[in-house]
Structure formats: C-alpha cells, structure tokens
mmCIF file of C-alpha atoms in Angstrom:
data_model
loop_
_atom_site.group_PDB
_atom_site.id
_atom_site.type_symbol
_atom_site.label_atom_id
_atom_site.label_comp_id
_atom_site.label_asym_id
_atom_site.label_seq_id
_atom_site.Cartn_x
_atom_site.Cartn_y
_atom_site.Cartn_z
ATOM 1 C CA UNK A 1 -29.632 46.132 26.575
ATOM 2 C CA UNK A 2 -27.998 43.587 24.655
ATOM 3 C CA UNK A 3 -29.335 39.916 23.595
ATOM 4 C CA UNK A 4 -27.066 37.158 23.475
ATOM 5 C CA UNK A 5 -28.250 34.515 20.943
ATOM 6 C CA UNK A 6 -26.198 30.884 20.378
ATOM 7 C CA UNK A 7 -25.398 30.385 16.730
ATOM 8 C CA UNK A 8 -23.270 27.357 15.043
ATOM 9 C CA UNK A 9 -20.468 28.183 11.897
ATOM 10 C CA UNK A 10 -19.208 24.896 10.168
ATOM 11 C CA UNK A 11 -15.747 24.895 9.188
ATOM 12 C CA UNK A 12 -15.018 22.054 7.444
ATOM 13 C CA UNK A 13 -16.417 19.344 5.194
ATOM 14 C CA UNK A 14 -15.122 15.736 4.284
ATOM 15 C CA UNK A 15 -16.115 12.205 4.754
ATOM 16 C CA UNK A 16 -14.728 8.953 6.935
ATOM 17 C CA UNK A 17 -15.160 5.688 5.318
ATOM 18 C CA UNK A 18 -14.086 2.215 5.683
ATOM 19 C CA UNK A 19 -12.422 0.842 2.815
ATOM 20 C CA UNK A 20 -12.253 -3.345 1.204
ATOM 21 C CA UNK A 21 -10.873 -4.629 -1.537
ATOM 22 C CA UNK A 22 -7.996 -6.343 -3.061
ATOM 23 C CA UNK A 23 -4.229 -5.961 -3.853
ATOM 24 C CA UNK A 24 -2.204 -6.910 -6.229
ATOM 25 C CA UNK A 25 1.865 -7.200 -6.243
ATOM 26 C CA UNK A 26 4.500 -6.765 -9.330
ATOM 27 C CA UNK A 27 8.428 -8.057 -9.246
ATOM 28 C CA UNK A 28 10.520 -10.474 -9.516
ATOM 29 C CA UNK A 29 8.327 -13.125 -8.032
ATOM 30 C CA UNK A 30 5.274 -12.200 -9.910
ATOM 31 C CA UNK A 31 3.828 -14.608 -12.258
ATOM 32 C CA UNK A 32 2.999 -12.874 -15.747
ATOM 33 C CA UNK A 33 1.644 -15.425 -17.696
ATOM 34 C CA UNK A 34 -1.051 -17.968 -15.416
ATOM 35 C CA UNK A 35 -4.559 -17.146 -14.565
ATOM 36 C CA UNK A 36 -3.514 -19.470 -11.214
ATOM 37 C CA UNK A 37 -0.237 -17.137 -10.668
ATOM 38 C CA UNK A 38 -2.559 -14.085 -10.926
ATOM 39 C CA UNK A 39 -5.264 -15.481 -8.750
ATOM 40 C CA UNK A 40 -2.196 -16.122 -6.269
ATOM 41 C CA UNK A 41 -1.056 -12.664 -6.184
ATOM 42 C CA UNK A 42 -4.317 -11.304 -4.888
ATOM 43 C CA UNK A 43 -4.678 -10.148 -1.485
ATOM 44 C CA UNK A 44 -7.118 -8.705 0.767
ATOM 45 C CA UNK A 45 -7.185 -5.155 1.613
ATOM 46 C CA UNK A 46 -8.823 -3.286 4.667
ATOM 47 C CA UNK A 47 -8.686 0.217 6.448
ATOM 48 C CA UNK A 48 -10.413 3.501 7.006
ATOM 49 C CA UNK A 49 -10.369 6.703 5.035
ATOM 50 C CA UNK A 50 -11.050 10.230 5.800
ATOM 51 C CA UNK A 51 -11.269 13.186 3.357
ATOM 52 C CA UNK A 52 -11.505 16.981 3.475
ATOM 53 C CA UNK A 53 -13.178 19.022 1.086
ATOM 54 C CA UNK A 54 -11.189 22.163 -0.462
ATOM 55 C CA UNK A 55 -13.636 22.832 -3.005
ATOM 56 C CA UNK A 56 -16.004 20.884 -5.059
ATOM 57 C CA UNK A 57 -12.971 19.898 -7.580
ATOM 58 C CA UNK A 58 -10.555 18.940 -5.056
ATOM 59 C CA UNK A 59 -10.187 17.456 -1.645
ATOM 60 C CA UNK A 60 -7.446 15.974 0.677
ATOM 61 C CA UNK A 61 -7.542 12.576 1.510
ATOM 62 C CA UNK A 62 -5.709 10.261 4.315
ATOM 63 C CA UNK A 63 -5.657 6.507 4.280
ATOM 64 C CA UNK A 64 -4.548 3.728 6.689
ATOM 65 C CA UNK A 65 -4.639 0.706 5.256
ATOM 66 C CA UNK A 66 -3.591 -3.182 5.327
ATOM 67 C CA UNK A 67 -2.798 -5.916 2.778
ATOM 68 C CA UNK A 68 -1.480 -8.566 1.757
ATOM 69 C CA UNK A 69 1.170 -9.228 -0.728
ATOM 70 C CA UNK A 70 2.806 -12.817 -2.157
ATOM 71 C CA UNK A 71 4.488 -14.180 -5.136
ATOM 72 C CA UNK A 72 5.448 -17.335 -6.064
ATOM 73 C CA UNK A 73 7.559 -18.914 -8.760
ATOM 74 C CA UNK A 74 5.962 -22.115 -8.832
ATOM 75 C CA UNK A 75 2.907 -20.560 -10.168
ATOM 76 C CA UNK A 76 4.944 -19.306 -13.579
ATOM 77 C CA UNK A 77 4.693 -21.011 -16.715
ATOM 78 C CA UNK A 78 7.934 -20.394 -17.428
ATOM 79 C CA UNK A 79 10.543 -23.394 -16.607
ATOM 80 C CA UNK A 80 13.648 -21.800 -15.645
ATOM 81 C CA UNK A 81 11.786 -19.504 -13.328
ATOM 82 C CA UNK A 82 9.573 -22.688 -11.615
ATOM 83 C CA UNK A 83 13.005 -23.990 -10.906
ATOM 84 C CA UNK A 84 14.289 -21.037 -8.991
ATOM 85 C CA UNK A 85 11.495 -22.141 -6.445
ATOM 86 C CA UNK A 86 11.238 -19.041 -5.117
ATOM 87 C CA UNK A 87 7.976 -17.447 -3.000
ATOM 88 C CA UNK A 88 6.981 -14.732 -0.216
ATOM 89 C CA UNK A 89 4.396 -12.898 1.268
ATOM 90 C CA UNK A 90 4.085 -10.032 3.402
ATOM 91 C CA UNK A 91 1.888 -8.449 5.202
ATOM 92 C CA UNK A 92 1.711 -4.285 4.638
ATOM 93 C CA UNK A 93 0.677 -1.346 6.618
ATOM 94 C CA UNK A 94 0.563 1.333 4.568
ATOM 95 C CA UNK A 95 -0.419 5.492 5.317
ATOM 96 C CA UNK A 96 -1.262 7.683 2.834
ATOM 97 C CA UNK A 97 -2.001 10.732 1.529
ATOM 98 C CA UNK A 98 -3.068 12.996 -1.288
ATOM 99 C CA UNK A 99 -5.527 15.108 -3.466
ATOM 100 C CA UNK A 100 -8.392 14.254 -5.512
ATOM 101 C CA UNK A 101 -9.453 15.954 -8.799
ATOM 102 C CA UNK A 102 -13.164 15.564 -8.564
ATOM 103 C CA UNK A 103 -13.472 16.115 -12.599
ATOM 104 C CA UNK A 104 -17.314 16.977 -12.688
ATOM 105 C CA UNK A 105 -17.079 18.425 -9.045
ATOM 106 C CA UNK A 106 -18.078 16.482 -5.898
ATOM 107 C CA UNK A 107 -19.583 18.099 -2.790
ATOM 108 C CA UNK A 108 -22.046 17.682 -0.058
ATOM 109 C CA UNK A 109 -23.096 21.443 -1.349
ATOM 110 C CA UNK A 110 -23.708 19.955 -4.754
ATOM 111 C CA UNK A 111 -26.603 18.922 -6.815
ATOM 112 C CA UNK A 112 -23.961 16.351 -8.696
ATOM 113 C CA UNK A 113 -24.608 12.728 -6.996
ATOM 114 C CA UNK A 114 -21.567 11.070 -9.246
ATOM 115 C CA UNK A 115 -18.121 12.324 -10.561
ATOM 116 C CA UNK A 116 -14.805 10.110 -11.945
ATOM 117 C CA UNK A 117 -12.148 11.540 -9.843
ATOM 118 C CA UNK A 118 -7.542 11.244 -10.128
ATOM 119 C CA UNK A 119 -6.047 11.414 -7.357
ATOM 120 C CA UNK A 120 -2.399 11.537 -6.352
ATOM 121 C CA UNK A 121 -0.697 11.041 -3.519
ATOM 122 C CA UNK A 122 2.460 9.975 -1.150
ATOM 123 C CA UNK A 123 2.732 7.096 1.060
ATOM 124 C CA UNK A 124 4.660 5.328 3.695
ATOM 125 C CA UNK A 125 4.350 1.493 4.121
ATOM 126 C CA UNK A 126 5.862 -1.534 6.720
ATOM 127 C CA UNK A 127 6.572 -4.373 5.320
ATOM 128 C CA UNK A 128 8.080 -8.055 6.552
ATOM 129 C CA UNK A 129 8.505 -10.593 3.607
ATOM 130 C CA UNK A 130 7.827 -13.533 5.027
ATOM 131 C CA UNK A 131 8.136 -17.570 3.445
ATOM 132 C CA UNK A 132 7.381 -20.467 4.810
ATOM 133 C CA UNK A 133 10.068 -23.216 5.447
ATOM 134 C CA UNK A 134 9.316 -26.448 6.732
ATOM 135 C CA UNK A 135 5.885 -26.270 7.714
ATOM 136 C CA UNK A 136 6.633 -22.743 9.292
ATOM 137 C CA UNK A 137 6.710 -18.748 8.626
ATOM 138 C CA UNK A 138 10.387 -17.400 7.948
ATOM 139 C CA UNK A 139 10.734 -13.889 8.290
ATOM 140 C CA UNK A 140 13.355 -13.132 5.451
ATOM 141 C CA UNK A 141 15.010 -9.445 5.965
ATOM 142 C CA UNK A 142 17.056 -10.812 9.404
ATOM 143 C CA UNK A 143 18.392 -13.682 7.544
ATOM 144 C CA UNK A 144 20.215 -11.542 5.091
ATOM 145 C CA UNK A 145 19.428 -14.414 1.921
ATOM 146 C CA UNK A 146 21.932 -11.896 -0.159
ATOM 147 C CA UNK A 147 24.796 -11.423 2.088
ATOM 148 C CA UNK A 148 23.032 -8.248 3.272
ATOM 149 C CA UNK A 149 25.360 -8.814 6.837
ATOM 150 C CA UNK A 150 28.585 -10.117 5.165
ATOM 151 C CA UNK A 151 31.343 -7.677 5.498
ATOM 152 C CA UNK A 152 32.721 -9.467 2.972
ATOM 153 C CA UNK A 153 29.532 -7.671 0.481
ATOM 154 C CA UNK A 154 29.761 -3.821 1.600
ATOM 155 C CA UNK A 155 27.272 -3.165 -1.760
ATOM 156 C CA UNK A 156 24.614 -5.846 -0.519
ATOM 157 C CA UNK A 157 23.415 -3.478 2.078
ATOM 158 C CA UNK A 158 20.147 -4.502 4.344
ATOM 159 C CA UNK A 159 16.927 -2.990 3.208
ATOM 160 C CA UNK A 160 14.075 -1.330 5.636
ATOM 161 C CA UNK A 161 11.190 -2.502 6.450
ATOM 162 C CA UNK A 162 9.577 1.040 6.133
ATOM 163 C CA UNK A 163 9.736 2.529 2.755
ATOM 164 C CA UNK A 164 8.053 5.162 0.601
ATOM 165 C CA UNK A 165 6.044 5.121 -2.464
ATOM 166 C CA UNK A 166 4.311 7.609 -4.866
ATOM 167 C CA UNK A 167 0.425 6.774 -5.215
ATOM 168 C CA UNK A 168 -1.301 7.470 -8.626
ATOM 169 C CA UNK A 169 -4.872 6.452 -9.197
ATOM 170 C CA UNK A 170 -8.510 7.287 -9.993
ATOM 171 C CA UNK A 171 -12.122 6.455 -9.469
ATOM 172 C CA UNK A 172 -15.525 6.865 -9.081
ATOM 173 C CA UNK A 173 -17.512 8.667 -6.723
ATOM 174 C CA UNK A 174 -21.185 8.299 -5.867
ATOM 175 C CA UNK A 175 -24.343 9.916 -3.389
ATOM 176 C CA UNK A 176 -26.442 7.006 -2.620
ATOM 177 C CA UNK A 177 -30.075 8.355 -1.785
ATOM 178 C CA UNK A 178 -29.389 8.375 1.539
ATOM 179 C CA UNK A 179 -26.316 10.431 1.240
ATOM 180 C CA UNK A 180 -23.898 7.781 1.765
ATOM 181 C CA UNK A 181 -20.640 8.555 -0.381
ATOM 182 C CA UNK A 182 -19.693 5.169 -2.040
ATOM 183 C CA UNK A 183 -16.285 5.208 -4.138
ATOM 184 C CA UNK A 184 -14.724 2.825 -6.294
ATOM 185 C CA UNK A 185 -10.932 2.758 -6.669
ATOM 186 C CA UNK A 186 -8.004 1.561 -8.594
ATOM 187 C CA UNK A 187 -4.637 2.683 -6.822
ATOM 188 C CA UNK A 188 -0.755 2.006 -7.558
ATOM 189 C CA UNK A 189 2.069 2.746 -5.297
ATOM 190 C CA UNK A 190 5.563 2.588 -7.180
ATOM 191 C CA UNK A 191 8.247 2.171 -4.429
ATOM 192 C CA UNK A 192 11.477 2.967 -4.159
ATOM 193 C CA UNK A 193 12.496 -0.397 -3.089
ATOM 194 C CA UNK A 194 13.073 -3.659 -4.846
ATOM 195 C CA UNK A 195 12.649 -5.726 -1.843
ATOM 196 C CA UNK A 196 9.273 -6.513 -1.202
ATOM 197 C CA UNK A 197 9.982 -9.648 -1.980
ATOM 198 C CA UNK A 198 13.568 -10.417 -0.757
ATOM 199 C CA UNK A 199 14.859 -10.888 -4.292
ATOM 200 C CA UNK A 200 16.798 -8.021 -5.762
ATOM 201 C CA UNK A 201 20.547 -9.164 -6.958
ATOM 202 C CA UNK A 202 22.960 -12.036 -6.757
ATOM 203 C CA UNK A 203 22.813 -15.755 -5.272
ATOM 204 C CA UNK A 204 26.417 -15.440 -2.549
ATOM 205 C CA UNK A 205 27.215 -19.290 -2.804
ATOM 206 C CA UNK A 206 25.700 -22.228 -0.635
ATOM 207 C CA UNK A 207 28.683 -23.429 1.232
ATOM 208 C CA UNK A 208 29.612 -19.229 2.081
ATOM 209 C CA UNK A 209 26.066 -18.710 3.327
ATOM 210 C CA UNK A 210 25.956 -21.827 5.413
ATOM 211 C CA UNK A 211 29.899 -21.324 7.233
ATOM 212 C CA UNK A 212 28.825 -17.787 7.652
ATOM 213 C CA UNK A 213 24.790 -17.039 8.053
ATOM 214 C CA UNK A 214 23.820 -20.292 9.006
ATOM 215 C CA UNK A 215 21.798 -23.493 7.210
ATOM 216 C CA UNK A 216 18.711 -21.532 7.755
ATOM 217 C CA UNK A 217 19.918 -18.711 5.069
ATOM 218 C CA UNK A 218 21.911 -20.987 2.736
ATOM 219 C CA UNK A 219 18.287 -23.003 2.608
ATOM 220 C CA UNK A 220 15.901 -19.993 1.762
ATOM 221 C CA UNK A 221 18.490 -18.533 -0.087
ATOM 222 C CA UNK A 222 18.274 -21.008 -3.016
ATOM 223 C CA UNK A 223 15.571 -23.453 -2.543
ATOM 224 C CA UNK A 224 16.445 -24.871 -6.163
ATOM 225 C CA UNK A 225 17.112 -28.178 -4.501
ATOM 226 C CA UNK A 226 13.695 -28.430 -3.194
ATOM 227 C CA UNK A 227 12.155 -28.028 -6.363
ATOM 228 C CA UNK A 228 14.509 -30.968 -7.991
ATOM 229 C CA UNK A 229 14.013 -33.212 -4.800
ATOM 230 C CA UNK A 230 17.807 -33.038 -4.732
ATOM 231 C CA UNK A 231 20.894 -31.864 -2.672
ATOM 232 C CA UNK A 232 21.431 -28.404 -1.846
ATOM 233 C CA UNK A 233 21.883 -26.980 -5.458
ATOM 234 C CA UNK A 234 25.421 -24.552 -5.402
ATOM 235 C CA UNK A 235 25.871 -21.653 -7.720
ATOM 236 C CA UNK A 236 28.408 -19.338 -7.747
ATOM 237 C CA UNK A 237 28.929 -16.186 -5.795
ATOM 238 C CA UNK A 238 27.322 -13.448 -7.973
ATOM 239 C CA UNK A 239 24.759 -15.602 -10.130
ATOM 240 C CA UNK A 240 21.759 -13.747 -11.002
ATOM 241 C CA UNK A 241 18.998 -13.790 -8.709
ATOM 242 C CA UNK A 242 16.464 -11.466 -8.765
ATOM 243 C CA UNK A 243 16.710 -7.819 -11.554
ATOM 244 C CA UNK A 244 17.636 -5.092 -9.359
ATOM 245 C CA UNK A 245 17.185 -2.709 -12.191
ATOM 246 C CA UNK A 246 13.967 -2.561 -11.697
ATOM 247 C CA UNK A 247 11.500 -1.730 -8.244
ATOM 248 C CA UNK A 248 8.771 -3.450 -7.090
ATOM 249 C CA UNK A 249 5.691 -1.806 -7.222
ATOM 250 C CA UNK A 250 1.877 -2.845 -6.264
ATOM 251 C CA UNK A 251 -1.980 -1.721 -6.527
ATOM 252 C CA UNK A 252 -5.365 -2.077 -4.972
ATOM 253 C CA UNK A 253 -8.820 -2.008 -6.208
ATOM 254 C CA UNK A 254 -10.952 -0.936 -3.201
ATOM 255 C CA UNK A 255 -14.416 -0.047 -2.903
ATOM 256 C CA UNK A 256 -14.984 2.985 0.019
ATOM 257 C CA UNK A 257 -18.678 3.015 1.825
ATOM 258 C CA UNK A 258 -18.508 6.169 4.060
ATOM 259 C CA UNK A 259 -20.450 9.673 5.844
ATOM 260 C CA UNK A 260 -20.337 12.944 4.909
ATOM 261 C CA UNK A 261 -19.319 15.142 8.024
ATOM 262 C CA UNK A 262 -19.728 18.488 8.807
ATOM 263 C CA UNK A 263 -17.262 19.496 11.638
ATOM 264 C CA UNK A 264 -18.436 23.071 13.289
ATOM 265 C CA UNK A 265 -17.449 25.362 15.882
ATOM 266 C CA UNK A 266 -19.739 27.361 18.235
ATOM 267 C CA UNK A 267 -19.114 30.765 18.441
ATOM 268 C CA UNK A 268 -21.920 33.051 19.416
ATOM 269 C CA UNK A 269 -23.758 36.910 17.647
ATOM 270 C CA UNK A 270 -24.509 39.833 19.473
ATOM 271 C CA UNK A 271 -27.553 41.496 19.011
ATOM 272 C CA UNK A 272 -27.224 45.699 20.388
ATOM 273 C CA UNK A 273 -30.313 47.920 21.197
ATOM 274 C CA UNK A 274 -29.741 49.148 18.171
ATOM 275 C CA UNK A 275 -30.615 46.559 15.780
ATOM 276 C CA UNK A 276 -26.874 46.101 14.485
ATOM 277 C CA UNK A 277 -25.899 42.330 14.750
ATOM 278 C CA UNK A 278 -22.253 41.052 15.170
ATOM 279 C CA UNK A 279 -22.379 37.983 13.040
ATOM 280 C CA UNK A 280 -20.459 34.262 13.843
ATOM 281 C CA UNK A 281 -16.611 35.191 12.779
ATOM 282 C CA UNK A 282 -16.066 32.756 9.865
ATOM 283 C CA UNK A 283 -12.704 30.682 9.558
#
C-alpha cells in the first residue's frame, strides 16, 4: 500500500514593486549654472519593478518605467546660449534590466533587514522630443530641424525614436517590520544618442529650410528671432548648433515600495509500505 501525500517546493524568490521618483536630463539644452534651470529639468518618474533573487549578494532585476525629460535655454545664465532660444521635452518609456550587488547580502532568507546595493544594467527607451510652438506641442524628429530629410545632407541622417543605453547605479535596500522591501535609488542611463533633445550639429540656413521643409521647420529650427522680438534670424548653412561630440545622457532618483514573493510549484512525495519516502524533486 502506498500513501500519497500533497507537498509544495518553492522555486524562486524576488519582489514586485511600484516605483516614484524623479528624473533628471543632461545635453545640450541643459542649464548648468541656475537653481531655476535645474528645478526645470526635473521630471516625474513612475513604473513597476520586479526582481529575482540568485543569491543573497545578487539578484536580477526588470524595470518598466516612464518620465519626463525637458531642457530649456532660456533658463541658462549664460547670454549667448539664452539667445539660441532653444527648449524640448519628451516624454520616455524606458525597459530595463540588470543585476544587483547586494554588498552586505539581501534576502527574504536573511536575518539582514538593510544592505547598500550597485547595480548595473541595459536598457531600451522611446522617446518623442517634443516643443511647443505657438501655443501648441510640436513633435520635432518628423520635421527634420537639421536637414535630417535633405538629400542635399546625406551625413544629417534621421535619428530613432528607440534607442539604447547602459544603466549604472546604486542604492539602498530596506525590510520594513512588516516585510515590505523599500529601496532607494539613484540611476544613470548614458545613451548612445545625442538626440534627446533634437540638437546635435549644424543650423542648414533659414531661407533652405523654409523652400524645402516648410515654415514650420525653418521656425523651430532657429527660434533666435523669437527671443530678439525680431525677423526670422538667418545663419549660415553649417553654423554650430548643438556639440555632437558628446551624447546625451539622463538619471533618476526613485524610491521602490514593494512584496517579497515566493513563486512555488506543486509536485507531490510518495510514501511506500516500507517507510522509504520519494521526496518533492527540487529545480
């Protein structure tokens, strides 16, 4: 005779949290030097992250998150740069994923309630950089502002809207006393593209834009004229407009409030007449 008894063997361990906080952008339309350009550049941040544990010291992580970035050269202290009068935002959808290092070790196993953490990652992001013009939103990558759909540029080649970025950061991680996992967070993402913003490389010249892109373009283009109260302002094909030598980049600072999880799979033991006992097959 044989006995049949139910048993349950967990195979994984992680967390699912939701995730709010700010972010923050860097480029060509950041503003360095003005607590009001700084406050300007901050933007919300929202999404949901889930983790799974490898081992106390490290554990994979997944993140889907959205922000907000903007820039704006009006908030610079900086003359010359005021005068360029340009600005953007964009909203971003980003998906990630990584490792922590839990440096002190951080499990639902352990008796450690709080460990700093590093974590690393890879992500891919959407973005639209938007501006507003006349009372309403612009989005900027059809208009082509840099003769990105001039044959007459072959080098000023349109950008995508989805683009990768490598994710470096660190935190800390905390057990509440109800066993709630709460995590603070500082994370960049350096991209590999220096349109974020829609300012990379030259100014193509007012009266080009407008015969061949349209008086939309040549106006968002260069949008010195606004700033001046003037006339369309014309500079020459190949003037300086944004530094393409450099990529835009940007961080967050989040706070996490989330569950530990145990995910498990039923399997079942057989007991024999015998006393031996086929135990749950582990995974």
């Amino acid at each position: 005779m044989m006995i049949w008894f139910h048993c349950t063997s967990a195979w994984a361990q992680g967390d699912i949290s939701i995730v709010a906080g700010i972010s923050n952008y860097q480029g060509e339309l950041a503003s360095y030097s003005t607590a009001n350009g700084f406050k300007a550049k901050i933007g919300p941040v929202l999404g949901i992250h889930a983790g799974y544990e490898m081992s106390s010291r490290f554990q994979l992580r997944s993140d889907l998150l959205y922000l907000r970035l903007s820039g704006d050269d009006l908030l610079n202290e900086r003359e010359i740069t005021r005068s360029r009068n340009l600005n953007f935002f964009s909203p971003v959808i980003q998906l990630a994923g990584g490792m922590d290092w839990n440096i002190l070790g951080f499990s639902q196993k352990s008796t450690k309630s709080f460990s700093p953490y590093v974590s690393i990652g890879a992500s891919i992001f959407y973005m639209n950089p938007m501006t507003t013009y006349e009372g309403k939103k612009v989005a900027l990558h059809p208009l082509g502002t840099e003769g990105q759909y001039l044959s007459d540029y072959p080098d000023q080649k349109p950008y995508s809207l989805f683009q990768p970025s490598i994710q470096i950061g660190g935190g800390l991680k905390l057990f509440t006393s109800g066993k709630m996992i709460i995590a603070l967070e500082t994370m960049m993402s350096y991209t590999f593209t220096d349109y974020i913003d829609d300012v990379s490389t030259i100014y193509i010249s007012y009266d080009e834009l407008l015969a061949k892109s349209g008086p939309l373009t040549a106006a968002l283009a260069n949008r010195q004229g606004e700033y001046l109260n003037s006339e369309p302002v014309v500079v020459s094909t190949g003037t300086k407009r944004g530094n393409s030598a450099t990529n835009d980049f940007f961080g967050t600072i989040t706070i996490r409030l989330g569950i530990p999880i145990e995910i498990t799979s039923n399997q079942f033991k057989v007991r024999h007449k015998n006393g031996k006992t086929i135990h749950c097959p582990k995974f």
